[in-house]
Amino acid sequence: MTAPILRTLPELRAMTRPWQLAGETIGVVPTMGALHDGHLSLVAVAKDVCDRVIVTIFVNPRQFNNPEDLENYPRTEHEDAKKIDRFEVDGLWVPDGEQMYPRSFATTVSVTGLTDVMEGAHRPGHFDGVATVVTKLFTQTSATDAFFGEKDFQQLLVVRRMAADLDLPITVHGCPTIRDIDGLALSSRNLLLSDRARTVAPRLHEEMGGIAAGLAAGDAFCALRAAAVDRLEKAGFSEVEYLALHAQDDLAQLDAPTRTARLFAAARLAGVRLIDNIAV
Ligand code: PAF
């Protein structure tokens, strides 16, 4: 069964209203399209957990701090719809910019604290854009459950904070990062890597694994980090924006894994910005 594509809010509400009245659970998988197996794994979990599933596709201009990045972001709606077919989801919510942000739109949802570091520090305004659009996607779809990948771990925490603070009646589920066979975390941006850059890209995850092993053996984080950055730059990464240890719950920066921690990285390779994180 091909899922209906809804492009206006009245159409979407007409679809979800009977589900709500029947007391059915509604899962939402928010995406910006260019779907890969990571997204599809979220759809599969949503199908297991919820009575109804809506996948959203909207390339959200408000979360891009760089106009070139927004312009280059892959847009593949037709292929995306085909990839989702086999999951028999109940609807694809594909609003356009005017539907999402009419000219009079004047509201921003802003989460403080968790957004001070990493993506928040390096991409000003990014998380305001994410929190605003995700709040809208949650209320538009009337979802009871939402599914996010741990690849964007900071985003997952920000969305959870926003949903709790705004008393939104929704459970936010975090799902494991899906990786290619060589360890590269799946991301829509991987489509932008040249063949050569694609062979180098897995080095990021490899170096992160090396740091995790070093920490487990009792080595000092700052030495492990410095050596890894040096090797990444030699391998072709032009800029390592951050390679840092943060507490898993509040994202406080750590010098050593004294609390449950994750290692986070963002680095540029041939003009493409890659991010990743692993538990340590
Ligand atoms: O992770 C993404 O693809 C986006 O940040 C999201 C959650 C769909 C909001 O635009």
PDB file of C-alpha atoms and ligand atoms in Angstrom:
ATOM      1  CA  MET A   1       0.000   0.000   0.000  1.00  0.00           C
ATOM      2  CA  THR A   2       1.402   3.399  -0.991  1.00  0.00           C
ATOM      3  CA  ALA A   3       1.083   5.880   1.862  1.00  0.00           C
ATOM      4  CA  PRO A   4      -0.887   9.054   1.151  1.00  0.00           C
ATOM      5  CA  ILE A   5       1.224  12.205   0.859  1.00  0.00           C
ATOM      6  CA  LEU A   6      -0.318  15.044   2.876  1.00  0.00           C
ATOM      7  CA  ARG A   7       0.742  18.580   2.008  1.00  0.00           C
ATOM      8  CA  THR A   8      -1.703  20.761   3.934  1.00  0.00           C
ATOM      9  CA  LEU A   9      -2.628  20.890   7.597  1.00  0.00           C
ATOM     10  CA  PRO A  10      -6.388  20.360   7.030  1.00  0.00           C
ATOM     11  CA  GLU A  11      -5.584  17.152   5.078  1.00  0.00           C
ATOM     12  CA  LEU A  12      -3.255  15.960   7.832  1.00  0.00           C
ATOM     13  CA  ARG A  13      -5.761  16.723  10.603  1.00  0.00           C
ATOM     14  CA  ALA A  14      -8.566  14.994   8.688  1.00  0.00           C
ATOM     15  CA  MET A  15      -6.371  11.873   8.613  1.00  0.00           C
ATOM     16  CA  THR A  16      -5.307  11.894  12.274  1.00  0.00           C
ATOM     17  CA  ARG A  17      -8.611  12.952  13.898  1.00  0.00           C
ATOM     18  CA  PRO A  18     -10.322   9.516  13.634  1.00  0.00           C
ATOM     19  CA  TRP A  19      -7.152   7.857  14.976  1.00  0.00           C
ATOM     20  CA  GLN A  20      -7.195  10.147  17.991  1.00  0.00           C
ATOM     21  CA  LEU A  21     -10.904   9.520  18.589  1.00  0.00           C
ATOM     22  CA  ALA A  22     -10.261   5.779  18.453  1.00  0.00           C
ATOM     23  CA  GLY A  23      -7.511   6.167  21.077  1.00  0.00           C
ATOM     24  CA  GLU A  24      -4.790   4.927  18.710  1.00  0.00           C
ATOM     25  CA  THR A  25      -1.119   5.721  19.289  1.00  0.00           C
ATOM     26  CA  ILE A  26       0.511   7.825  16.565  1.00  0.00           C
ATOM     27  CA  GLY A  27       4.248   7.596  15.918  1.00  0.00           C
ATOM     28  CA  VAL A  28       6.083  10.340  14.074  1.00  0.00           C
ATOM     29  CA  VAL A  29       9.472   9.966  12.395  1.00  0.00           C
ATOM     30  CA  PRO A  30      10.677  13.503  11.610  1.00  0.00           C
ATOM     31  CA  THR A  31      13.137  13.676   8.695  1.00  0.00           C
ATOM     32  CA  MET A  32      14.520  16.108   6.168  1.00  0.00           C
ATOM     33  CA  GLY A  33      14.313  13.433   3.462  1.00  0.00           C
ATOM     34  CA  ALA A  34      17.238  11.875   1.552  1.00  0.00           C
ATOM     35  CA  LEU A  35      16.266   8.779   3.477  1.00  0.00           C
ATOM     36  CA  HIS A  36      18.819   6.086   4.290  1.00  0.00           C
ATOM     37  CA  ASP A  37      18.774   2.903   6.354  1.00  0.00           C
ATOM     38  CA  GLY A  38      19.162   4.951   9.549  1.00  0.00           C
ATOM     39  CA  HIS A  39      15.820   6.662   8.904  1.00  0.00           C
ATOM     40  CA  LEU A  40      14.255   3.381   7.815  1.00  0.00           C
ATOM     41  CA  SER A  41      15.342   1.749  11.099  1.00  0.00           C
ATOM     42  CA  LEU A  42      13.386   4.480  12.924  1.00  0.00           C
ATOM     43  CA  VAL A  43      10.340   3.769  10.768  1.00  0.00           C
ATOM     44  CA  ALA A  44      10.629   0.049  11.582  1.00  0.00           C
ATOM     45  CA  VAL A  45      10.734   0.749  15.351  1.00  0.00           C
ATOM     46  CA  ALA A  46       7.816   3.187  15.053  1.00  0.00           C
ATOM     47  CA  LYS A  47       5.788   0.526  13.238  1.00  0.00           C
ATOM     48  CA  ASP A  48       6.494  -1.941  16.083  1.00  0.00           C
ATOM     49  CA  VAL A  49       5.574   0.518  18.834  1.00  0.00           C
ATOM     50  CA  CYS A  50       2.620   2.489  17.419  1.00  0.00           C
ATOM     51  CA  ASP A  51      -0.807   1.831  15.894  1.00  0.00           C
ATOM     52  CA  ARG A  52      -0.243   4.527  13.262  1.00  0.00           C
ATOM     53  CA  VAL A  53       2.960   5.951  11.786  1.00  0.00           C
ATOM     54  CA  ILE A  54       3.579   9.242  10.003  1.00  0.00           C
ATOM     55  CA  VAL A  55       6.932  10.049   8.369  1.00  0.00           C
ATOM     56  CA  THR A  56       7.596  13.754   7.890  1.00  0.00           C
ATOM     57  CA  ILE A  57       9.805  15.175   5.151  1.00  0.00           C
ATOM     58  CA  PHE A  58      10.665  18.859   5.417  1.00  0.00           C
ATOM     59  CA  VAL A  59      14.043  20.467   4.739  1.00  0.00           C
ATOM     60  CA  ASN A  60      13.812  23.024   7.514  1.00  0.00           C
ATOM     61  CA  PRO A  61      15.501  26.280   6.439  1.00  0.00           C
ATOM     62  CA  ARG A  62      15.506  27.616  10.013  1.00  0.00           C
ATOM     63  CA  GLN A  63      18.030  25.067  11.248  1.00  0.00           C
ATOM     64  CA  PHE A  64      20.666  25.795   8.585  1.00  0.00           C
ATOM     65  CA  ASN A  65      23.146  28.438   9.655  1.00  0.00           C
ATOM     66  CA  ASN A  66      24.843  28.279   6.258  1.00  0.00           C
ATOM     67  CA  PRO A  67      22.841  29.120   3.074  1.00  0.00           C
ATOM     68  CA  GLU A  68      25.140  26.982   0.901  1.00  0.00           C
ATOM     69  CA  ASP A  69      24.521  23.952   3.150  1.00  0.00           C
ATOM     70  CA  LEU A  70      20.746  24.500   2.776  1.00  0.00           C
ATOM     71  CA  GLU A  71      21.035  24.823  -0.998  1.00  0.00           C
ATOM     72  CA  ASN A  72      23.179  21.676  -1.328  1.00  0.00           C
ATOM     73  CA  TYR A  73      21.050  19.566   1.007  1.00  0.00           C
ATOM     74  CA  PRO A  74      19.858  16.532  -1.019  1.00  0.00           C
ATOM     75  CA  ARG A  75      16.149  16.576  -1.938  1.00  0.00           C
ATOM     76  CA  THR A  76      14.872  13.209  -3.134  1.00  0.00           C
ATOM     77  CA  GLU A  77      11.145  13.074  -2.319  1.00  0.00           C
ATOM     78  CA  HIS A  78      10.224  10.604  -5.062  1.00  0.00           C
ATOM     79  CA  GLU A  79      12.917   8.091  -4.055  1.00  0.00           C
ATOM     80  CA  ASP A  80      12.099   8.651  -0.379  1.00  0.00           C
ATOM     81  CA  ALA A  81       8.443   7.756  -0.935  1.00  0.00           C
ATOM     82  CA  LYS A  82       9.516   4.571  -2.752  1.00  0.00           C
ATOM     83  CA  LYS A  83      11.883   3.565   0.079  1.00  0.00           C
ATOM     84  CA  ILE A  84       9.108   3.941   2.651  1.00  0.00           C
ATOM     85  CA  ASP A  85       6.580   1.909   0.639  1.00  0.00           C
ATOM     86  CA  ARG A  86       7.473  -1.466   2.111  1.00  0.00           C
ATOM     87  CA  PHE A  87       6.846  -0.259   5.673  1.00  0.00           C
ATOM     88  CA  GLU A  88       3.194   0.494   4.948  1.00  0.00           C
ATOM     89  CA  VAL A  89       3.199   3.686   7.020  1.00  0.00           C
ATOM     90  CA  ASP A  90      -0.085   5.566   7.314  1.00  0.00           C
ATOM     91  CA  GLY A  91       1.007   8.883   5.852  1.00  0.00           C
ATOM     92  CA  LEU A  92       3.843  11.107   4.653  1.00  0.00           C
ATOM     93  CA  TRP A  93       3.617  14.675   5.915  1.00  0.00           C
ATOM     94  CA  VAL A  94       5.401  16.826   3.323  1.00  0.00           C
ATOM     95  CA  PRO A  95       4.540  20.478   3.972  1.00  0.00           C
ATOM     96  CA  ASP A  96       6.127  23.267   1.949  1.00  0.00           C
ATOM     97  CA  GLY A  97       7.824  26.347   3.407  1.00  0.00           C
ATOM     98  CA  GLU A  98       4.674  28.472   3.243  1.00  0.00           C
ATOM     99  CA  GLN A  99       2.650  25.806   5.045  1.00  0.00           C
ATOM    100  CA  MET A 100       5.231  25.533   7.807  1.00  0.00           C
ATOM    101  CA  TYR A 101       6.238  29.183   8.113  1.00  0.00           C
ATOM    102  CA  PRO A 102       3.562  31.506   6.733  1.00  0.00           C
ATOM    103  CA  ARG A 103       4.682  35.119   6.245  1.00  0.00           C
ATOM    104  CA  SER A 104       3.250  36.138   9.630  1.00  0.00           C
ATOM    105  CA  PHE A 105       5.182  33.419  11.518  1.00  0.00           C
ATOM    106  CA  ALA A 106       6.872  34.984  14.559  1.00  0.00           C
ATOM    107  CA  THR A 107       7.579  32.271  17.142  1.00  0.00           C
ATOM    108  CA  THR A 108      10.826  30.566  18.153  1.00  0.00           C
ATOM    109  CA  VAL A 109      11.193  27.664  20.552  1.00  0.00           C
ATOM    110  CA  SER A 110      14.568  27.945  22.239  1.00  0.00           C
ATOM    111  CA  VAL A 111      16.142  25.417  24.616  1.00  0.00           C
ATOM    112  CA  THR A 112      18.956  26.743  26.805  1.00  0.00           C
ATOM    113  CA  GLY A 113      21.820  24.922  28.526  1.00  0.00           C
ATOM    114  CA  LEU A 114      22.056  21.732  26.473  1.00  0.00           C
ATOM    115  CA  THR A 115      22.493  23.887  23.371  1.00  0.00           C
ATOM    116  CA  ASP A 116      25.511  25.850  24.665  1.00  0.00           C
ATOM    117  CA  VAL A 117      28.045  23.265  23.467  1.00  0.00           C
ATOM    118  CA  MET A 118      29.004  21.351  20.314  1.00  0.00           C
ATOM    119  CA  GLU A 119      26.403  21.800  17.534  1.00  0.00           C
ATOM    120  CA  GLY A 120      24.839  24.714  19.416  1.00  0.00           C
ATOM    121  CA  ALA A 121      28.182  26.498  19.769  1.00  0.00           C
ATOM    122  CA  HIS A 122      29.352  25.789  16.215  1.00  0.00           C
ATOM    123  CA  ARG A 123      26.040  26.357  14.411  1.00  0.00           C
ATOM    124  CA  PRO A 124      24.399  29.486  15.867  1.00  0.00           C
ATOM    125  CA  GLY A 125      20.606  29.292  15.687  1.00  0.00           C
ATOM    126  CA  HIS A 126      20.609  25.625  14.647  1.00  0.00           C
ATOM    127  CA  PHE A 127      18.816  24.268  17.694  1.00  0.00           C
ATOM    128  CA  ASP A 128      16.271  27.106  17.759  1.00  0.00           C
ATOM    129  CA  GLY A 129      15.384  25.998  14.236  1.00  0.00           C
ATOM    130  CA  VAL A 130      15.231  22.333  15.254  1.00  0.00           C
ATOM    131  CA  ALA A 131      13.202  22.931  18.437  1.00  0.00           C
ATOM    132  CA  THR A 132      10.756  25.198  16.597  1.00  0.00           C
ATOM    133  CA  VAL A 133      10.118  22.834  13.691  1.00  0.00           C
ATOM    134  CA  VAL A 134       9.965  19.720  15.882  1.00  0.00           C
ATOM    135  CA  THR A 135       7.429  21.396  18.194  1.00  0.00           C
ATOM    136  CA  LYS A 136       5.315  22.129  15.119  1.00  0.00           C
ATOM    137  CA  LEU A 137       5.724  18.601  13.719  1.00  0.00           C
ATOM    138  CA  PHE A 138       4.670  17.113  17.074  1.00  0.00           C
ATOM    139  CA  THR A 139       1.557  19.256  17.359  1.00  0.00           C
ATOM    140  CA  GLN A 140       0.652  19.048  13.665  1.00  0.00           C
ATOM    141  CA  THR A 141       0.760  15.249  13.638  1.00  0.00           C
ATOM    142  CA  SER A 142      -0.816  14.829  17.133  1.00  0.00           C
ATOM    143  CA  ALA A 143       1.872  12.210  17.706  1.00  0.00           C
ATOM    144  CA  THR A 144       1.982  10.239  20.957  1.00  0.00           C
ATOM    145  CA  ASP A 145       5.488   8.910  20.192  1.00  0.00           C
ATOM    146  CA  ALA A 146       8.459  10.285  18.261  1.00  0.00           C
ATOM    147  CA  PHE A 147      11.553   8.494  16.995  1.00  0.00           C
ATOM    148  CA  PHE A 148      15.019  10.056  16.686  1.00  0.00           C
ATOM    149  CA  GLY A 149      18.431   8.579  15.915  1.00  0.00           C
ATOM    150  CA  GLU A 150      21.231   8.699  18.470  1.00  0.00           C
ATOM    151  CA  LYS A 151      23.557   9.850  15.710  1.00  0.00           C
ATOM    152  CA  ASP A 152      22.265  13.335  16.499  1.00  0.00           C
ATOM    153  CA  PHE A 153      22.537  12.666  20.226  1.00  0.00           C
ATOM    154  CA  GLN A 154      22.540  16.328  21.248  1.00  0.00           C
ATOM    155  CA  GLN A 155      19.419  16.898  19.141  1.00  0.00           C
ATOM    156  CA  LEU A 156      17.739  13.951  20.884  1.00  0.00           C
ATOM    157  CA  LEU A 157      18.412  15.485  24.318  1.00  0.00           C
ATOM    158  CA  VAL A 158      17.290  18.942  23.169  1.00  0.00           C
ATOM    159  CA  VAL A 159      14.030  17.532  21.777  1.00  0.00           C
ATOM    160  CA  ARG A 160      13.389  15.561  24.980  1.00  0.00           C
ATOM    161  CA  ARG A 161      13.990  18.696  27.077  1.00  0.00           C
ATOM    162  CA  MET A 162      11.685  20.765  24.853  1.00  0.00           C
ATOM    163  CA  ALA A 163       8.884  18.174  24.968  1.00  0.00           C
ATOM    164  CA  ALA A 164       9.154  17.862  28.770  1.00  0.00           C
ATOM    165  CA  ASP A 165       9.346  21.622  29.374  1.00  0.00           C
ATOM    166  CA  LEU A 166       6.345  22.351  27.135  1.00  0.00           C
ATOM    167  CA  ASP A 167       4.338  19.451  28.652  1.00  0.00           C
ATOM    168  CA  LEU A 168       3.826  17.929  25.229  1.00  0.00           C
ATOM    169  CA  PRO A 169       2.046  14.567  25.650  1.00  0.00           C
ATOM    170  CA  ILE A 170       4.623  12.606  23.676  1.00  0.00           C
ATOM    171  CA  THR A 171       7.289   9.976  24.368  1.00  0.00           C
ATOM    172  CA  VAL A 172      10.591  10.680  22.599  1.00  0.00           C
ATOM    173  CA  HIS A 173      12.388   7.429  21.721  1.00  0.00           C
ATOM    174  CA  GLY A 174      16.140   7.379  20.971  1.00  0.00           C
ATOM    175  CA  CYS A 175      17.249   4.673  18.517  1.00  0.00           C
ATOM    176  CA  PRO A 176      20.806   3.407  17.865  1.00  0.00           C
ATOM    177  CA  THR A 177      23.010   4.921  15.161  1.00  0.00           C
ATOM    178  CA  ILE A 178      23.094   2.810  12.005  1.00  0.00           C
ATOM    179  CA  ARG A 179      26.536   2.486  10.395  1.00  0.00           C
ATOM    180  CA  ASP A 180      27.893   1.368   7.065  1.00  0.00           C
ATOM    181  CA  ILE A 181      29.996  -1.784   7.117  1.00  0.00           C
ATOM    182  CA  ASP A 182      33.161   0.351   7.439  1.00  0.00           C
ATOM    183  CA  GLY A 183      31.800   2.166  10.513  1.00  0.00           C
ATOM    184  CA  LEU A 184      30.703   5.441   8.898  1.00  0.00           C
ATOM    185  CA  ALA A 185      27.501   6.654  10.566  1.00  0.00           C
ATOM    186  CA  LEU A 186      24.717   6.862   7.994  1.00  0.00           C
ATOM    187  CA  SER A 187      23.785  10.457   7.193  1.00  0.00           C
ATOM    188  CA  SER A 188      22.030  12.199   4.322  1.00  0.00           C
ATOM    189  CA  ARG A 189      25.163  14.336   3.969  1.00  0.00           C
ATOM    190  CA  ASN A 190      27.218  11.224   3.056  1.00  0.00           C
ATOM    191  CA  LEU A 191      25.639  11.552  -0.417  1.00  0.00           C
ATOM    192  CA  LEU A 192      27.700  14.727  -0.852  1.00  0.00           C
ATOM    193  CA  LEU A 193      31.059  12.946  -0.308  1.00  0.00           C
ATOM    194  CA  SER A 194      33.233  12.345  -3.369  1.00  0.00           C
ATOM    195  CA  ASP A 195      34.381   8.733  -3.933  1.00  0.00           C
ATOM    196  CA  ARG A 196      37.795   9.628  -2.529  1.00  0.00           C
ATOM    197  CA  ALA A 197      36.363  11.405   0.540  1.00  0.00           C
ATOM    198  CA  ARG A 198      34.004   8.465   1.143  1.00  0.00           C
ATOM    199  CA  THR A 199      37.037   6.160   1.583  1.00  0.00           C
ATOM    200  CA  VAL A 200      38.547   8.525   4.181  1.00  0.00           C
ATOM    201  CA  ALA A 201      35.307   9.320   6.068  1.00  0.00           C
ATOM    202  CA  PRO A 202      35.247   6.144   8.242  1.00  0.00           C
ATOM    203  CA  ARG A 203      38.524   7.299   9.835  1.00  0.00           C
ATOM    204  CA  LEU A 204      36.480   9.565  12.087  1.00  0.00           C
ATOM    205  CA  HIS A 205      34.664   6.667  13.737  1.00  0.00           C
ATOM    206  CA  GLU A 206      37.853   4.595  13.766  1.00  0.00           C
ATOM    207  CA  GLU A 207      39.745   7.306  15.670  1.00  0.00           C
ATOM    208  CA  MET A 208      36.840   7.693  18.086  1.00  0.00           C
ATOM    209  CA  GLY A 209      36.928   3.958  18.747  1.00  0.00           C
ATOM    210  CA  GLY A 210      40.670   4.244  19.372  1.00  0.00           C
ATOM    211  CA  ILE A 211      40.085   6.991  21.947  1.00  0.00           C
ATOM    212  CA  ALA A 212      37.388   4.905  23.677  1.00  0.00           C
ATOM    213  CA  ALA A 213      39.805   1.959  23.864  1.00  0.00           C
ATOM    214  CA  GLY A 214      42.555   4.235  25.209  1.00  0.00           C
ATOM    215  CA  LEU A 215      40.241   5.619  27.891  1.00  0.00           C
ATOM    216  CA  ALA A 216      39.244   2.095  28.898  1.00  0.00           C
ATOM    217  CA  ALA A 217      42.965   1.311  29.284  1.00  0.00           C
ATOM    218  CA  GLY A 218      43.395   4.354  31.546  1.00  0.00           C
ATOM    219  CA  ASP A 219      45.130   6.714  29.076  1.00  0.00           C
ATOM    220  CA  ALA A 220      44.651  10.482  29.411  1.00  0.00           C
ATOM    221  CA  PHE A 221      41.936  11.944  27.187  1.00  0.00           C
ATOM    222  CA  CYS A 222      43.877  15.073  26.154  1.00  0.00           C
ATOM    223  CA  ALA A 223      46.807  13.026  24.782  1.00  0.00           C
ATOM    224  CA  LEU A 224      44.495  10.579  23.002  1.00  0.00           C
ATOM    225  CA  ARG A 225      42.546  13.483  21.545  1.00  0.00           C
ATOM    226  CA  ALA A 226      45.608  15.391  20.291  1.00  0.00           C
ATOM    227  CA  ALA A 227      47.015  12.314  18.547  1.00  0.00           C
ATOM    228  CA  ALA A 228      43.649  11.512  16.928  1.00  0.00           C
ATOM    229  CA  VAL A 229      43.178  15.078  15.626  1.00  0.00           C
ATOM    230  CA  ASP A 230      46.680  14.992  14.171  1.00  0.00           C
ATOM    231  CA  ARG A 231      45.991  11.707  12.353  1.00  0.00           C
ATOM    232  CA  LEU A 232      42.614  12.933  11.071  1.00  0.00           C
ATOM    233  CA  GLU A 233      44.194  16.070   9.644  1.00  0.00           C
ATOM    234  CA  LYS A 234      46.926  14.004   7.995  1.00  0.00           C
ATOM    235  CA  ALA A 235      44.234  11.720   6.525  1.00  0.00           C
ATOM    236  CA  GLY A 236      42.539  14.696   4.832  1.00  0.00           C
ATOM    237  CA  PHE A 237      40.067  16.185   7.321  1.00  0.00           C
ATOM    238  CA  SER A 238      40.437  19.939   6.915  1.00  0.00           C
ATOM    239  CA  GLU A 239      39.011  20.909  10.267  1.00  0.00           C
ATOM    240  CA  VAL A 240      38.098  19.005  13.412  1.00  0.00           C
ATOM    241  CA  GLU A 241      35.514  21.367  14.938  1.00  0.00           C
ATOM    242  CA  TYR A 242      35.259  19.366  18.122  1.00  0.00           C
ATOM    243  CA  LEU A 243      36.324  16.001  19.455  1.00  0.00           C
ATOM    244  CA  ALA A 244      35.147  16.114  23.018  1.00  0.00           C
ATOM    245  CA  LEU A 245      33.984  14.090  25.972  1.00  0.00           C
ATOM    246  CA  HIS A 246      30.617  15.076  27.471  1.00  0.00           C
ATOM    247  CA  ALA A 247      28.365  13.679  30.182  1.00  0.00           C
ATOM    248  CA  GLN A 248      25.555  11.676  28.616  1.00  0.00           C
ATOM    249  CA  ASP A 249      22.756  13.292  30.642  1.00  0.00           C
ATOM    250  CA  ASP A 250      23.493  17.050  30.742  1.00  0.00           C
ATOM    251  CA  LEU A 251      26.315  17.288  28.152  1.00  0.00           C
ATOM    252  CA  ALA A 252      28.739  18.862  30.654  1.00  0.00           C
ATOM    253  CA  GLN A 253      32.240  18.790  29.145  1.00  0.00           C
ATOM    254  CA  LEU A 254      34.569  16.298  30.855  1.00  0.00           C
ATOM    255  CA  ASP A 255      38.351  15.790  30.942  1.00  0.00           C
ATOM    256  CA  ALA A 256      37.904  12.119  31.774  1.00  0.00           C
ATOM    257  CA  PRO A 257      34.944   9.719  31.799  1.00  0.00           C
ATOM    258  CA  THR A 258      34.211  10.272  35.499  1.00  0.00           C
ATOM    259  CA  ARG A 259      30.448  10.076  34.772  1.00  0.00           C
ATOM    260  CA  THR A 260      28.539   8.143  32.111  1.00  0.00           C
ATOM    261  CA  ALA A 261      29.991   9.841  29.075  1.00  0.00           C
ATOM    262  CA  ARG A 262      29.973   9.950  25.297  1.00  0.00           C
ATOM    263  CA  LEU A 263      32.629  11.017  22.858  1.00  0.00           C
ATOM    264  CA  PHE A 264      31.349  13.511  20.273  1.00  0.00           C
ATOM    265  CA  ALA A 265      32.959  14.721  17.057  1.00  0.00           C
ATOM    266  CA  ALA A 266      32.316  17.105  14.187  1.00  0.00           C
ATOM    267  CA  ALA A 267      34.821  17.394  11.367  1.00  0.00           C
ATOM    268  CA  ARG A 268      34.955  18.654   7.808  1.00  0.00           C
ATOM    269  CA  LEU A 269      36.104  16.445   4.985  1.00  0.00           C
ATOM    270  CA  ALA A 270      36.290  17.840   1.440  1.00  0.00           C
ATOM    271  CA  GLY A 271      33.660  20.449   2.286  1.00  0.00           C
ATOM    272  CA  VAL A 272      31.253  18.004   3.951  1.00  0.00           C
ATOM    273  CA  ARG A 273      30.583  18.298   7.679  1.00  0.00           C
ATOM    274  CA  LEU A 274      30.403  14.921   9.416  1.00  0.00           C
ATOM    275  CA  ILE A 275      29.264  14.344  12.997  1.00  0.00           C
ATOM    276  CA  ASP A 276      29.357  11.231  15.151  1.00  0.00           C
ATOM    277  CA  ASN A 277      29.216  10.105  18.776  1.00  0.00           C
ATOM    278  CA  ILE A 278      29.846   6.911  20.703  1.00  0.00           C
ATOM    279  CA  ALA A 279      29.418   5.759  24.291  1.00  0.00           C
ATOM    280  CA  VAL A 280      32.692   5.460  26.226  1.00  0.00           C
TER     281      VAL A 280
HETATM  282  O1  PAF B   1      17.429  15.242  12.262  1.00  0.00           O
HETATM  283  C1  PAF B   1      16.832  15.823  11.335  1.00  0.00           C
HETATM  284  O2  PAF B   1      16.740  15.320  10.210  1.00  0.00           O
HETATM  285  C2  PAF B   1      16.217  17.184  11.583  1.00  0.00           C
HETATM  286  O3  PAF B   1      16.982  17.920  12.466  1.00  0.00           O
HETATM  287  C3  PAF B   1      14.754  17.112  12.066  1.00  0.00           C
HETATM  288  C4  PAF B   1      14.649  16.432  13.412  1.00  0.00           C
HETATM  289  C5  PAF B   1      13.911  16.358  11.042  1.00  0.00           C
HETATM  290  C6  PAF B   1      14.175  18.510  12.213  1.00  0.00           C
HETATM  291  O4  PAF B   1      14.174  19.201  10.994  1.00  0.00           O
END
